[in-house]
Amino acid sequence: MRTSTVPARNGRKGGKARTAAKSLAARQNILLRWHKPGRDGVIPLAALIDGAWYLGDGRSASVAFWDGFRKTFHTVSANSWFDPATYPEITGRTVRLKQERHVASGGTFAPREILSAAAQSRV
């Protein structure tokens, strides 16, 4: 039996290196998945209220808090992916705070209706 002298190729095609082609492909994937044509009913960026909670379509959650200073939505995401380093000892859901931008500015959250607007006073 003869073995090959060519090493086997394992892993992702293209490796882990960050290239312009991969960045472009990722941007196009976001546009195809989250910026579908005919998104009627999305609240425009200029009409959002700072400190308000919105119901909409997002990548990680359907409810988000609008931060007018940072111009991002904050979503709370719960997932069941375990940390491989602590898997047998620590199991359960992981809760994370994530940030998503508005779809008009290239993000992945499309607010459809306001849930509550907190009255905030700046001192």
GROMACS .gro file of C-alpha atoms in nm:
model
  123
    1MET     CA    1   0.000   0.000   0.000
    2ARG     CA    2   0.137   0.338  -0.100
    3THR     CA    3   0.071   0.652   0.102
    4SER     CA    4   0.047   0.997  -0.043
    5THR     CA    5   0.320   1.252   0.019
    6VAL     CA    6   0.075   1.541  -0.025
    7PRO     CA    7  -0.065   1.658   0.309
    8ALA     CA    8  -0.441   1.642   0.352
    9ARG     CA    9  -0.626   1.975   0.348
   10ASN     CA   10  -0.839   2.015   0.656
   11GLY     CA   11  -1.042   2.307   0.779
   12ARG     CA   12  -1.211   2.596   0.608
   13LYS     CA   13  -1.127   2.683   0.253
   14GLY     CA   14  -0.921   2.999   0.260
   15GLY     CA   15  -0.804   2.955   0.616
   16LYS     CA   16  -0.849   3.209   0.892
   17ALA     CA   17  -0.678   3.497   0.716
   18ARG     CA   18  -0.888   3.810   0.672
   19THR     CA   19  -0.901   3.913   0.309
   20ALA     CA   20  -1.089   4.173   0.107
   21ALA     CA   21  -1.275   3.897  -0.079
   22LYS     CA   22  -1.402   3.744   0.245
   23SER     CA   23  -1.509   4.084   0.378
   24LEU     CA   24  -1.701   4.155   0.058
   25ALA     CA   25  -1.866   3.812   0.069
   26ALA     CA   26  -1.971   3.869   0.432
   27ARG     CA   27  -2.120   4.210   0.343
   28GLN     CA   28  -2.311   4.059   0.051
   29ASN     CA   29  -2.441   3.782   0.277
   30ILE     CA   30  -2.573   4.040   0.524
   31LEU     CA   31  -2.740   4.233   0.243
   32LEU     CA   32  -2.906   3.921   0.104
   33ARG     CA   33  -3.019   3.790   0.440
   34TRP     CA   34  -3.120   4.102   0.632
   35HIS     CA   35  -3.184   4.375   0.373
   36LYS     CA   36  -3.454   4.209   0.170
   37PRO     CA   37  -3.653   4.430  -0.067
   38GLY     CA   38  -4.003   4.527   0.040
   39ARG     CA   39  -3.937   4.588   0.408
   40ASP     CA   40  -4.240   4.806   0.465
   41GLY     CA   41  -4.321   4.933   0.812
   42VAL     CA   42  -3.963   4.987   0.929
   43ILE     CA   43  -3.931   5.293   1.153
   44PRO     CA   44  -3.676   5.531   0.997
   45LEU     CA   45  -3.355   5.617   1.178
   46ALA     CA   46  -3.451   5.982   1.233
   47ALA     CA   47  -3.778   5.887   1.408
   48LEU     CA   48  -3.623   5.665   1.678
   49ILE     CA   49  -3.648   5.780   2.040
   50ASP     CA   50  -3.343   5.751   2.266
   51GLY     CA   51  -3.403   5.508   2.551
   52ALA     CA   52  -3.704   5.335   2.394
   53TRP     CA   53  -3.768   4.964   2.345
   54TYR     CA   54  -3.865   4.848   1.997
   55LEU     CA   55  -4.020   4.534   1.854
   56GLY     CA   56  -3.882   4.433   1.518
   57ASP     CA   57  -3.678   4.188   1.315
   58GLY     CA   58  -3.321   4.130   1.428
   59ARG     CA   59  -3.045   3.877   1.394
   60SER     CA   60  -3.019   3.791   1.764
   61ALA     CA   61  -3.352   3.909   1.912
   62SER     CA   62  -3.686   4.062   1.820
   63VAL     CA   63  -3.688   4.322   2.101
   64ALA     CA   64  -3.417   4.587   2.126
   65PHE     CA   65  -3.327   4.901   2.321
   66TRP     CA   66  -3.230   5.205   2.110
   67ASP     CA   67  -2.919   5.392   2.228
   68GLY     CA   68  -2.936   5.729   2.054
   69PHE     CA   69  -2.588   5.835   2.165
   70ARG     CA   70  -2.414   5.530   2.015
   71LYS     CA   71  -2.671   5.492   1.732
   72THR     CA   72  -2.711   5.119   1.798
   73PHE     CA   73  -2.973   4.878   1.926
   74HIS     CA   74  -2.892   4.668   2.232
   75THR     CA   75  -3.042   4.319   2.228
   76VAL     CA   76  -3.034   4.042   2.486
   77SER     CA   77  -2.962   3.705   2.332
   78ALA     CA   78  -2.989   3.367   2.503
   79ASN     CA   79  -2.830   3.067   2.339
   80SER     CA   80  -2.746   2.710   2.429
   81TRP     CA   81  -2.391   2.702   2.297
   82PHE     CA   82  -2.163   2.577   2.568
   83ASP     CA   83  -1.809   2.690   2.635
   84PRO     CA   84  -1.593   2.389   2.538
   85ALA     CA   85  -1.344   2.468   2.814
   86THR     CA   86  -1.606   2.432   3.090
   87TYR     CA   87  -1.865   2.207   2.922
   88PRO     CA   88  -1.909   1.915   3.159
   89GLU     CA   89  -1.903   2.129   3.473
   90ILE     CA   90  -2.098   2.433   3.355
   91THR     CA   91  -2.400   2.380   3.133
   92GLY     CA   92  -2.708   2.583   3.058
   93ARG     CA   93  -2.791   2.887   2.855
   94THR     CA   94  -2.558   3.176   2.795
   95VAL     CA   95  -2.709   3.524   2.801
   96ARG     CA   96  -2.527   3.795   2.609
   97LEU     CA   97  -2.579   4.163   2.542
   98LYS     CA   98  -2.531   4.232   2.173
   99GLN     CA   99  -2.532   4.545   1.959
  100GLU     CA  100  -2.702   4.573   1.621
  101ARG     CA  101  -2.721   4.873   1.391
  102HIS     CA  102  -3.032   4.994   1.208
  103VAL     CA  103  -3.095   4.834   0.869
  104ALA     CA  104  -3.077   5.175   0.700
  105SER     CA  105  -2.715   5.212   0.815
  106GLY     CA  106  -2.606   4.860   0.718
  107GLY     CA  107  -2.713   4.682   1.036
  108THR     CA  108  -2.937   4.386   1.108
  109PHE     CA  109  -3.223   4.524   1.321
  110ALA     CA  110  -3.542   4.657   1.161
  111PRO     CA  111  -3.770   4.824   1.420
  112ARG     CA  112  -4.140   4.788   1.342
  113GLU     CA  113  -4.318   4.931   1.649
  114ILE     CA  114  -4.232   5.104   1.974
  115LEU     CA  115  -4.295   4.911   2.295
  116SER     CA  116  -4.214   5.174   2.558
  117ALA     CA  117  -4.040   5.508   2.576
  118ALA     CA  118  -3.875   5.587   2.907
  119ALA     CA  119  -3.876   5.950   3.009
  120GLN     CA  120  -3.515   6.036   3.079
  121SER     CA  121  -3.387   6.358   3.226
  122ARG     CA  122  -3.029   6.459   3.159
  123VAL     CA  123  -2.861   6.643   3.443
   0.00000   0.00000   0.00000
